[in-house]
Amino acid sequence: MGVRYKLGCELSYEVQGPTVFIFNLEVAKLQRHRDLTEHLTITPDHSRRSYVVPDIHNRYFALSAEAGPLQVKYEAEVTLDVFRADPDTIRETPLEALPLDIMPFLLPSRFVSSDRLSAFAQKEFGQLPKGHNRVTAICNWIYDNLDYQPGSSDSQTTADESLILRAGVCRDFAHLGTAFCRALNIPARFVSCYAYGLEPRDFHAVFEAYLDGRWWLFDATRQANLDGLVRIGVGRDAAEIAFATPFGPFQPGPIKITIDHADGSPELPGRTTDAISTEEPAPNAGAN
Amino acid sequence: MGVRYKLGCELSYEVQGPTVFIFNLEVAKLQRHRDLTEHLTITPDHSRRSYVVPDIHNRYFALSAEAGPLQVKYEAEVTLDVFRADPDTIRETPLEALPLDIMPFLLPSRFVSSDRLSAFAQKEFGQLPKGHNRVTAICNWIYDNLDYQPGSSDSQTTADESLILRAGVCRDFAHLGTAFCRALNIPARFVSCYAYGLEPRDFHAVFEAYLDGRWWLFDATRQANLDGLVRIGVGRDAAEIAFATPFGPFQPGPIKITIDHADGSPELPGRTTDAISTEEPAPNAGAN
Amino acid sequence: MGVRYKLGCELSYEVQGPTVFIFNLEVAKLQRHRDLTEHLTITPDHSRRSYVVPDIHNRYFALSAEAGPLQVKYEAEVTLDVFRADPDTIRETPLEALPLDIMPFLLPSRFVSSDRLSAFAQKEFGQLPKGHNRVTAICNWIYDNLDYQPGSSDSQTTADESLILRAGVCRDFAHLGTAFCRALNIPARFVSCYAYGLEPRDFHAVFEAYLDGRWWLFDATRQANLDGLVRIGVGRDAAEIAFATPFGPFQPGPIKITIDHADGSPELPGRTTDAISTEEPAPNAGAN
Amino acid sequence: MGVRYKLGCELSYEVQGPTVFIFNLEVAKLQRHRDLTEHLTITPDHSRRSYVVPDIHNRYFALSAEAGPLQVKYEAEVTLDVFRADPDTIRETPLEALPLDIMPFLLPSRFVSSDRLSAFAQKEFGQLPKGHNRVTAICNWIYDNLDYQPGSSDSQTTADESLILRAGVCRDFAHLGTAFCRALNIPARFVSCYAYGLEPRDFHAVFEAYLDGRWWLFDATRQANLDGLVRIGVGRDAAEIAFATPFGPFQPGPIKITIDHADGSPELPGRTTDAISTEEPAPNAGAN
């Protein structure tokens, strides 16, 4: 079951002095990421430290580079076995039933200024029927009201700024979707991924909302298919899951991202109308 | 060993409709919080769900209240056995030796806009010798340059705003100290606590910086003694560890916080010149 | 012709040390403010300096107060002879025909962050037919999308913040209307006035847009009638025409504003559907 | 008396559709700008409208361009006869003696957020002796605390952001100097000019403070000599006196600015220690 993808990335840097890099670019080891094989090549070779966040499954590795060229190449194959459901059947989890470990995803974070957007979110989405379709309505609103416009934002742009500027890139669309959800008391988190069908090829950012005991994927940019997203990391916002967080002086070089059907089949699937999740139900859902 | 405190709080609300409350006001179960006895009374009685954050030890409990009065009373006794060291001996942990699970405390968060303050922090503190004394210098700078001024900030005030306004309360002083540390690549986190000697009595906010493999306490307000802080929670910033996070309509009533020597001894200790920690060394320090 | 109003205000202060006050509360001497009689009483008596801004007609007076009580009482009668037109006939003045002395009212100012709102304004109003009705559409949008909510803003709130918060008072509604106009290259300015029918009685803020060679009044709050606004001042935004700008320590006392029909007739007129101006055509319109 | 300069600029644009340009690049006709000769060439030729702001002397001209190349060339010669004084003799004008027409230069404007900086300004400069030397101290503080760093700001950067970022260009240094002055109740305004000795050659921005009945020049960047600044315009901030304000689609081409001694003498004068003004005393100073 599932679709097998061959994917990877190549990052290159001209390091200009001692620099610690923390990377988050490996495929998350989820149950629904089946039969993962992968290979990571650092040139020149460096010892690495690695860390997997419990529950969340983000995989970080760190290395200390000296001045000179640095190349990171990651290649993987994975079978993505998404969970599908009829969106009409997915209700919102009432606050009183939310697992408490999910609470941080209700709170504002650096780029997800949900505390400033509560009136906005209530006015636009507060009267809609609760459930998966309400979050889809949020995505539709963002798609209709913001321009996808490279160069319109930078690494410090917050959700409320994107809303004022009415423009952004995938990062900003995901931050704003996350912000509206949190403002409505729907837990939401930022997701980085390899996205099948995305043009031009790049790392992609989408978001997940917690509904009916499970995290569901949403993409307000409509640039990739929900059932072709191979997750790297999840976090409060973009700060937590940058694909590279360098501490030190460097010049970035070219970046190359790939994701293809492992069997070489060329066709692009049509956009699914199913609700899509790559998570199992939250272990604590309804329990505590 | 240690000093035994008798402490607690009484919170009261006039709930105006169905409201979920999440509280974070119980004493954290740290090794150095010895012989904790405690009693929590909710009036009227409510079933509660509770959650302790792994590693971090924050204790949350949630309840669903209907319209009407709600009172939360917490009473505890605990022996606080702080760890003391000579500040001159405490170095900064180099980036390449930082445990990766501490990385989130290097990142900007909602109220700790450290990404905007890197030039400021470098210019003011970048040339100082690294170590515990540098963080003390940050605290001194904040104490000297900001006015402690109730009413000068609100629940959305960020560290860079406090810096511009040159005023704030304990929350803002802690956010700014945290922000300067993170901007200098020193992991730092926000701390809520019962503070012996604080006048007027209230919940207090300070911060911790991670140095030499351990979290150390700092208080830029100088309003309480570092060796008399009984920790409730730690977090990226104030959003994560509000003593109460209510979802629903309510009016707050009076709040009462107490902390006294358990044996009734009246004297206020002098301010310590030791470096103070209530944490054990980080389990991963230097390991991965 | 016109309607005669009896109006005034009483301001009181407890001055706590040497304080210079600049006031802008006298009725502007416009041609359409006919037969103005007025009386200003300062208690205790102070010498005043006064200044009338050329073309703009704002009237400022300044005084230097010592510690002690200060009371300012202004009483006036004026016949307001508004200019009325059919809104459908009022076109926008094309940029190439705008008098250059009106240019400052196209620029962003402290609270009118029109430079940040250009995409927003273009998306919401860019496709509407140009003219008086487009500015009415802006007012309708603000009325429909923002809550009039005392306490939701403060003296530093900007138009883009009001848009995010979806709430404000008359000052904020006027700033946002002004910002949208400027973002669409329609000159617009902030107006302070005595407003017949406003409840509760207070100073009121509305805005004017320059269309078809003349300044026209707009009120996005719908709290007063456009044909019952007696102008005090116009400016780039609220900063320029505060009714009182004090430099020094003081406590404000009660404020009382009145405006009634001079003949005592009680009835409140219905809301006009005419376009309303209290200005003559701009002297330079089309000339240079 | 004075030094004769030969100066000018060449601006080029590729206009992409009907565009109205407003330019403010001609030398202001001040008494101390003696024997001005000038020549303006627009290619292709366009009819222009022009406007000189009363009292302020800013000269604007506007033209309506169609798609195609547009070149603006301005050449002038002028003898700059600066007024010099001993800075130690220049007091601050007390608030109660400030001409009321200067009041707008005490108020915050779009990029001069002086209302947010009052505590900051009071803490840093509030205790210094009042007078010209206090404004020089402000400039020294800015020079010492901010990096002159092209690319560190953009056209929406405000004074409080520059203060946080600790970096900027001449525009930002002037905004911050202006903001600190206004926060201290010293009228201040933004100045655009041709600056003798500036490298690389470009339009320059400095500021003026109103002291002892006259406007005095200040340059916190120390990049040009105060006695070699030929004024173009003054305004509340950069928004009012952009050298070009285009309304429509265009691509900017190369810009060339020149300023040399008219007699070809090569030497660069040393930095003056005099206080420098190019204004006569304010006509209303002390009068009303």
PDB file of N, CA, C and O in Angstrom, chain C residues 20-72:
ATOM      1  N   VAL C  20       3.297  73.321  29.218  1.00  0.00           N
ATOM      2  CA  VAL C  20       2.804  74.046  28.050  1.00  0.00           C
ATOM      3  C   VAL C  20       1.694  73.219  27.422  1.00  0.00           C
ATOM      4  O   VAL C  20       1.867  72.018  27.184  1.00  0.00           O
ATOM      5  N   PHE C  21       0.551  73.830  27.189  1.00  0.00           N
ATOM      6  CA  PHE C  21      -0.564  73.174  26.514  1.00  0.00           C
ATOM      7  C   PHE C  21      -0.762  73.800  25.143  1.00  0.00           C
ATOM      8  O   PHE C  21      -0.766  75.033  25.022  1.00  0.00           O
ATOM      9  N   ILE C  22      -0.937  72.985  24.139  1.00  0.00           N
ATOM     10  CA  ILE C  22      -1.376  73.479  22.844  1.00  0.00           C
ATOM     11  C   ILE C  22      -2.762  72.902  22.599  1.00  0.00           C
ATOM     12  O   ILE C  22      -2.950  71.683  22.699  1.00  0.00           O
ATOM     13  N   PHE C  23      -3.712  73.758  22.336  1.00  0.00           N
ATOM     14  CA  PHE C  23      -5.088  73.322  22.123  1.00  0.00           C
ATOM     15  C   PHE C  23      -5.517  73.547  20.680  1.00  0.00           C
ATOM     16  O   PHE C  23      -5.080  74.506  20.033  1.00  0.00           O
ATOM     17  N   ASN C  24      -6.332  72.640  20.198  1.00  0.00           N
ATOM     18  CA  ASN C  24      -6.934  72.799  18.874  1.00  0.00           C
ATOM     19  C   ASN C  24      -8.389  72.387  19.007  1.00  0.00           C
ATOM     20  O   ASN C  24      -8.748  71.244  18.753  1.00  0.00           O
ATOM     21  N   LEU C  25      -9.206  73.322  19.480  1.00  0.00           N
ATOM     22  CA  LEU C  25     -10.604  72.986  19.770  1.00  0.00           C
ATOM     23  C   LEU C  25     -11.570  74.041  19.286  1.00  0.00           C
ATOM     24  O   LEU C  25     -12.784  73.861  19.369  1.00  0.00           O
ATOM     25  N   GLU C  26     -11.054  75.145  18.737  1.00  0.00           N
ATOM     26  CA  GLU C  26     -11.934  76.194  18.223  1.00  0.00           C
ATOM     27  C   GLU C  26     -12.442  75.826  16.835  1.00  0.00           C
ATOM     28  O   GLU C  26     -11.757  75.155  16.058  1.00  0.00           O
ATOM     29  N   VAL C  27     -13.641  76.295  16.523  1.00  0.00           N
ATOM     30  CA  VAL C  27     -14.242  76.020  15.219  1.00  0.00           C
ATOM     31  C   VAL C  27     -13.391  76.672  14.118  1.00  0.00           C
ATOM     32  O   VAL C  27     -12.994  77.837  14.230  1.00  0.00           O
ATOM     33  N   ALA C  28     -13.075  75.907  13.072  1.00  0.00           N
ATOM     34  CA  ALA C  28     -12.278  76.439  11.959  1.00  0.00           C
ATOM     35  C   ALA C  28     -13.040  77.543  11.247  1.00  0.00           C
ATOM     36  O   ALA C  28     -14.259  77.462  11.070  1.00  0.00           O
ATOM     37  N   LYS C  29     -12.317  78.583  10.855  1.00  0.00           N
ATOM     38  CA  LYS C  29     -12.984  79.710  10.185  1.00  0.00           C
ATOM     39  C   LYS C  29     -13.081  79.450   8.693  1.00  0.00           C
ATOM     40  O   LYS C  29     -12.340  80.005   7.879  1.00  0.00           O
ATOM     41  N   LEU C  30     -14.016  78.593   8.332  1.00  0.00           N
ATOM     42  CA  LEU C  30     -14.275  78.262   6.936  1.00  0.00           C
ATOM     43  C   LEU C  30     -15.373  79.170   6.400  1.00  0.00           C
ATOM     44  O   LEU C  30     -16.220  79.655   7.161  1.00  0.00           O
ATOM     45  N   GLN C  31     -15.405  79.380   5.110  1.00  0.00           N
ATOM     46  CA  GLN C  31     -16.485  80.160   4.510  1.00  0.00           C
ATOM     47  C   GLN C  31     -17.844  79.568   4.845  1.00  0.00           C
ATOM     48  O   GLN C  31     -18.810  80.271   5.054  1.00  0.00           O
ATOM     49  N   ARG C  32     -17.914  78.244   4.888  1.00  0.00           N
ATOM     50  CA  ARG C  32     -19.190  77.591   5.137  1.00  0.00           C
ATOM     51  C   ARG C  32     -19.518  77.456   6.631  1.00  0.00           C
ATOM     52  O   ARG C  32     -20.510  76.823   6.998  1.00  0.00           O
ATOM     53  N   HIS C  33     -18.646  77.955   7.453  1.00  0.00           N
ATOM     54  CA  HIS C  33     -18.954  78.149   8.873  1.00  0.00           C
ATOM     55  C   HIS C  33     -19.338  79.616   9.023  1.00  0.00           C
ATOM     56  O   HIS C  33     -18.521  80.469   9.304  1.00  0.00           O
ATOM     57  N   ARG C  34     -20.608  79.942   8.848  1.00  0.00           N
ATOM     58  CA  ARG C  34     -21.034  81.335   8.745  1.00  0.00           C
ATOM     59  C   ARG C  34     -21.403  81.908  10.122  1.00  0.00           C
ATOM     60  O   ARG C  34     -21.896  81.203  10.979  1.00  0.00           O
ATOM     61  N   ASP C  35     -21.167  83.211  10.226  1.00  0.00           N
ATOM     62  CA  ASP C  35     -21.630  83.960  11.405  1.00  0.00           C
ATOM     63  C   ASP C  35     -21.168  83.318  12.717  1.00  0.00           C
ATOM     64  O   ASP C  35     -21.957  83.101  13.648  1.00  0.00           O
ATOM     65  N   LEU C  36     -19.899  83.001  12.753  1.00  0.00           N
ATOM     66  CA  LEU C  36     -19.335  82.387  13.954  1.00  0.00           C
ATOM     67  C   LEU C  36     -19.222  83.419  15.072  1.00  0.00           C
ATOM     68  O   LEU C  36     -18.653  84.493  14.891  1.00  0.00           O
ATOM     69  N   THR C  37     -19.802  83.101  16.213  1.00  0.00           N
ATOM     70  CA  THR C  37     -19.543  83.883  17.435  1.00  0.00           C
ATOM     71  C   THR C  37     -18.989  82.905  18.450  1.00  0.00           C
ATOM     72  O   THR C  37     -19.392  81.733  18.487  1.00  0.00           O
ATOM     73  N   GLU C  38     -18.066  83.343  19.253  1.00  0.00           N
ATOM     74  CA  GLU C  38     -17.425  82.373  20.138  1.00  0.00           C
ATOM     75  C   GLU C  38     -16.848  83.082  21.345  1.00  0.00           C
ATOM     76  O   GLU C  38     -16.625  84.285  21.334  1.00  0.00           O
ATOM     77  N   HIS C  39     -16.620  82.301  22.364  1.00  0.00           N
ATOM     78  CA  HIS C  39     -16.071  82.843  23.594  1.00  0.00           C
ATOM     79  C   HIS C  39     -15.207  81.779  24.251  1.00  0.00           C
ATOM     80  O   HIS C  39     -15.632  80.628  24.423  1.00  0.00           O
ATOM     81  N   LEU C  40     -13.992  82.152  24.594  1.00  0.00           N
ATOM     82  CA  LEU C  40     -13.044  81.225  25.206  1.00  0.00           C
ATOM     83  C   LEU C  40     -12.694  81.743  26.589  1.00  0.00           C
ATOM     84  O   LEU C  40     -12.330  82.912  26.738  1.00  0.00           O
ATOM     85  N   THR C  41     -12.810  80.879  27.583  1.00  0.00           N
ATOM     86  CA  THR C  41     -12.505  81.274  28.956  1.00  0.00           C
ATOM     87  C   THR C  41     -11.458  80.326  29.525  1.00  0.00           C
ATOM     88  O   THR C  41     -11.674  79.104  29.531  1.00  0.00           O
ATOM     89  N   ILE C  42     -10.360  80.891  29.962  1.00  0.00           N
ATOM     90  CA  ILE C  42      -9.335  80.081  30.627  1.00  0.00           C
ATOM     91  C   ILE C  42      -9.344  80.467  32.095  1.00  0.00           C
ATOM     92  O   ILE C  42      -9.279  81.656  32.427  1.00  0.00           O
ATOM     93  N   THR C  43      -9.426  79.467  32.969  1.00  0.00           N
ATOM     94  CA  THR C  43      -9.457  79.736  34.405  1.00  0.00           C
ATOM     95  C   THR C  43      -8.382  78.912  35.098  1.00  0.00           C
ATOM     96  O   THR C  43      -8.397  77.685  34.976  1.00  0.00           O
ATOM     97  N   PRO C  44      -7.416  79.522  35.796  1.00  0.00           N
ATOM     98  CA  PRO C  44      -7.244  80.965  35.891  1.00  0.00           C
ATOM     99  C   PRO C  44      -6.808  81.547  34.548  1.00  0.00           C
ATOM    100  O   PRO C  44      -6.390  80.807  33.672  1.00  0.00           O
ATOM    101  N   ASP C  45      -6.912  82.833  34.431  1.00  0.00           N
ATOM    102  CA  ASP C  45      -6.596  83.483  33.168  1.00  0.00           C
ATOM    103  C   ASP C  45      -5.114  83.274  32.819  1.00  0.00           C
ATOM    104  O   ASP C  45      -4.259  83.278  33.704  1.00  0.00           O
ATOM    105  N   HIS C  46      -4.840  83.042  31.555  1.00  0.00           N
ATOM    106  CA  HIS C  46      -3.471  82.904  31.064  1.00  0.00           C
ATOM    107  C   HIS C  46      -3.325  83.702  29.781  1.00  0.00           C
ATOM    108  O   HIS C  46      -4.257  83.773  29.000  1.00  0.00           O
ATOM    109  N   SER C  47      -2.171  84.253  29.579  1.00  0.00           N
ATOM    110  CA  SER C  47      -1.901  84.807  28.252  1.00  0.00           C
ATOM    111  C   SER C  47      -1.767  83.642  27.290  1.00  0.00           C
ATOM    112  O   SER C  47      -1.311  82.560  27.660  1.00  0.00           O
ATOM    113  N   ARG C  48      -2.203  83.847  26.050  1.00  0.00           N
ATOM    114  CA  ARG C  48      -2.151  82.775  25.069  1.00  0.00           C
ATOM    115  C   ARG C  48      -1.478  83.278  23.809  1.00  0.00           C
ATOM    116  O   ARG C  48      -1.569  84.455  23.460  1.00  0.00           O
ATOM    117  N   ARG C  49      -0.840  82.381  23.145  1.00  0.00           N
ATOM    118  CA  ARG C  49      -0.361  82.653  21.800  1.00  0.00           C
ATOM    119  C   ARG C  49      -1.250  81.841  20.864  1.00  0.00           C
ATOM    120  O   ARG C  49      -1.672  80.733  21.201  1.00  0.00           O
ATOM    121  N   SER C  50      -1.525  82.358  19.685  1.00  0.00           N
ATOM    122  CA  SER C  50      -2.383  81.594  18.781  1.00  0.00           C
ATOM    123  C   SER C  50      -1.804  81.582  17.380  1.00  0.00           C
ATOM    124  O   SER C  50      -0.952  82.407  17.025  1.00  0.00           O
ATOM    125  N   TYR C  51      -2.249  80.619  16.603  1.00  0.00           N
ATOM    126  CA  TYR C  51      -1.706  80.432  15.274  1.00  0.00           C
ATOM    127  C   TYR C  51      -2.769  79.765  14.411  1.00  0.00           C
ATOM    128  O   TYR C  51      -3.411  78.790  14.826  1.00  0.00           O
ATOM    129  N   VAL C  52      -2.984  80.303  13.233  1.00  0.00           N
ATOM    130  CA  VAL C  52      -3.905  79.693  12.276  1.00  0.00           C
ATOM    131  C   VAL C  52      -3.084  79.184  11.098  1.00  0.00           C
ATOM    132  O   VAL C  52      -2.306  79.940  10.501  1.00  0.00           O
ATOM    133  N   VAL C  53      -3.237  77.909  10.773  1.00  0.00           N
ATOM    134  CA  VAL C  53      -2.453  77.343   9.674  1.00  0.00           C
ATOM    135  C   VAL C  53      -3.000  77.862   8.346  1.00  0.00           C
ATOM    136  O   VAL C  53      -4.200  77.747   8.085  1.00  0.00           O
ATOM    137  N   PRO C  54      -2.127  78.460   7.513  1.00  0.00           N
ATOM    138  CA  PRO C  54      -2.597  78.971   6.223  1.00  0.00           C
ATOM    139  C   PRO C  54      -3.245  77.850   5.397  1.00  0.00           C
ATOM    140  O   PRO C  54      -2.799  76.700   5.449  1.00  0.00           O
ATOM    141  N   ASP C  55      -4.274  78.213   4.651  1.00  0.00           N
ATOM    142  CA  ASP C  55      -4.998  77.284   3.769  1.00  0.00           C
ATOM    143  C   ASP C  55      -5.806  76.239   4.550  1.00  0.00           C
ATOM    144  O   ASP C  55      -6.955  75.959   4.235  1.00  0.00           O
ATOM    145  N   ILE C  56      -5.191  75.659   5.529  1.00  0.00           N
ATOM    146  CA  ILE C  56      -5.794  74.538   6.263  1.00  0.00           C
ATOM    147  C   ILE C  56      -6.785  75.046   7.305  1.00  0.00           C
ATOM    148  O   ILE C  56      -7.760  74.372   7.632  1.00  0.00           O
ATOM    149  N   HIS C  57      -6.537  76.232   7.853  1.00  0.00           N
ATOM    150  CA  HIS C  57      -7.451  76.918   8.770  1.00  0.00           C
ATOM    151  C   HIS C  57      -7.466  76.372  10.184  1.00  0.00           C
ATOM    152  O   HIS C  57      -8.234  76.874  11.009  1.00  0.00           O
ATOM    153  N   ASN C  58      -6.657  75.362  10.497  1.00  0.00           N
ATOM    154  CA  ASN C  58      -6.615  74.901  11.892  1.00  0.00           C
ATOM    155  C   ASN C  58      -6.212  76.060  12.793  1.00  0.00           C
ATOM    156  O   ASN C  58      -5.316  76.832  12.457  1.00  0.00           O
ATOM    157  N   ARG C  59      -6.842  76.135  13.940  1.00  0.00           N
ATOM    158  CA  ARG C  59      -6.545  77.203  14.898  1.00  0.00           C
ATOM    159  C   ARG C  59      -5.954  76.590  16.171  1.00  0.00           C
ATOM    160  O   ARG C  59      -6.623  75.824  16.850  1.00  0.00           O
ATOM    161  N   TYR C  60      -4.741  76.931  16.462  1.00  0.00           N
ATOM    162  CA  TYR C  60      -4.081  76.442  17.670  1.00  0.00           C
ATOM    163  C   TYR C  60      -3.917  77.612  18.640  1.00  0.00           C
ATOM    164  O   TYR C  60      -3.688  78.750  18.224  1.00  0.00           O
ATOM    165  N   PHE C  61      -4.017  77.331  19.919  1.00  0.00           N
ATOM    166  CA  PHE C  61      -3.538  78.315  20.883  1.00  0.00           C
ATOM    167  C   PHE C  61      -2.757  77.595  21.973  1.00  0.00           C
ATOM    168  O   PHE C  61      -3.012  76.423  22.262  1.00  0.00           O
ATOM    169  N   ALA C  62      -1.766  78.303  22.492  1.00  0.00           N
ATOM    170  CA  ALA C  62      -0.863  77.704  23.473  1.00  0.00           C
ATOM    171  C   ALA C  62      -0.837  78.568  24.718  1.00  0.00           C
ATOM    172  O   ALA C  62      -0.977  79.786  24.660  1.00  0.00           O
ATOM    173  N   LEU C  63      -0.657  77.894  25.844  1.00  0.00           N
ATOM    174  CA  LEU C  63      -0.478  78.636  27.086  1.00  0.00           C
ATOM    175  C   LEU C  63       0.466  77.858  27.994  1.00  0.00           C
ATOM    176  O   LEU C  63       0.650  76.654  27.826  1.00  0.00           O
ATOM    177  N   SER C  64       1.061  78.561  28.920  1.00  0.00           N
ATOM    178  CA  SER C  64       2.006  77.958  29.861  1.00  0.00           C
ATOM    179  C   SER C  64       1.393  77.993  31.248  1.00  0.00           C
ATOM    180  O   SER C  64       1.210  79.072  31.813  1.00  0.00           O
ATOM    181  N   ALA C  65       1.098  76.802  31.754  1.00  0.00           N
ATOM    182  CA  ALA C  65       0.415  76.730  33.040  1.00  0.00           C
ATOM    183  C   ALA C  65       1.383  76.332  34.150  1.00  0.00           C
ATOM    184  O   ALA C  65       2.336  75.598  33.918  1.00  0.00           O
ATOM    185  N   GLU C  66       1.118  76.840  35.328  1.00  0.00           N
ATOM    186  CA  GLU C  66       1.843  76.409  36.528  1.00  0.00           C
ATOM    187  C   GLU C  66       1.004  75.347  37.242  1.00  0.00           C
ATOM    188  O   GLU C  66      -0.149  75.099  36.873  1.00  0.00           O
ATOM    189  N   ALA C  67       1.568  74.757  38.275  1.00  0.00           N
ATOM    190  CA  ALA C  67       0.828  73.753  39.033  1.00  0.00           C
ATOM    191  C   ALA C  67      -0.467  74.339  39.566  1.00  0.00           C
ATOM    192  O   ALA C  67      -0.518  75.503  39.988  1.00  0.00           O
ATOM    193  N   GLY C  68      -1.517  73.527  39.528  1.00  0.00           N
ATOM    194  CA  GLY C  68      -2.814  73.978  40.015  1.00  0.00           C
ATOM    195  C   GLY C  68      -3.894  73.591  39.024  1.00  0.00           C
ATOM    196  O   GLY C  68      -3.609  73.018  37.979  1.00  0.00           O
ATOM    197  N   PRO C  69      -5.136  73.899  39.350  1.00  0.00           N
ATOM    198  CA  PRO C  69      -6.222  73.550  38.441  1.00  0.00           C
ATOM    199  C   PRO C  69      -6.221  74.455  37.209  1.00  0.00           C
ATOM    200  O   PRO C  69      -5.818  75.617  37.278  1.00  0.00           O
ATOM    201  N   LEU C  70      -6.632  73.891  36.093  1.00  0.00           N
ATOM    202  CA  LEU C  70      -6.754  74.661  34.845  1.00  0.00           C
ATOM    203  C   LEU C  70      -8.056  74.242  34.184  1.00  0.00           C
ATOM    204  O   LEU C  70      -8.350  73.047  34.085  1.00  0.00           O
ATOM    205  N   GLN C  71      -8.818  75.237  33.760  1.00  0.00           N
ATOM    206  CA  GLN C  71     -10.059  74.927  33.079  1.00  0.00           C
ATOM    207  C   GLN C  71     -10.126  75.720  31.783  1.00  0.00           C
ATOM    208  O   GLN C  71      -9.803  76.916  31.754  1.00  0.00           O
ATOM    209  N   VAL C  72     -10.530  75.039  30.742  1.00  0.00           N
ATOM    210  CA  VAL C  72     -10.679  75.676  29.434  1.00  0.00           C
ATOM    211  C   VAL C  72     -12.124  75.500  29.015  1.00  0.00           C
ATOM    212  O   VAL C  72     -12.626  74.375  28.970  1.00  0.00           O
TER     213      VAL C  72
END
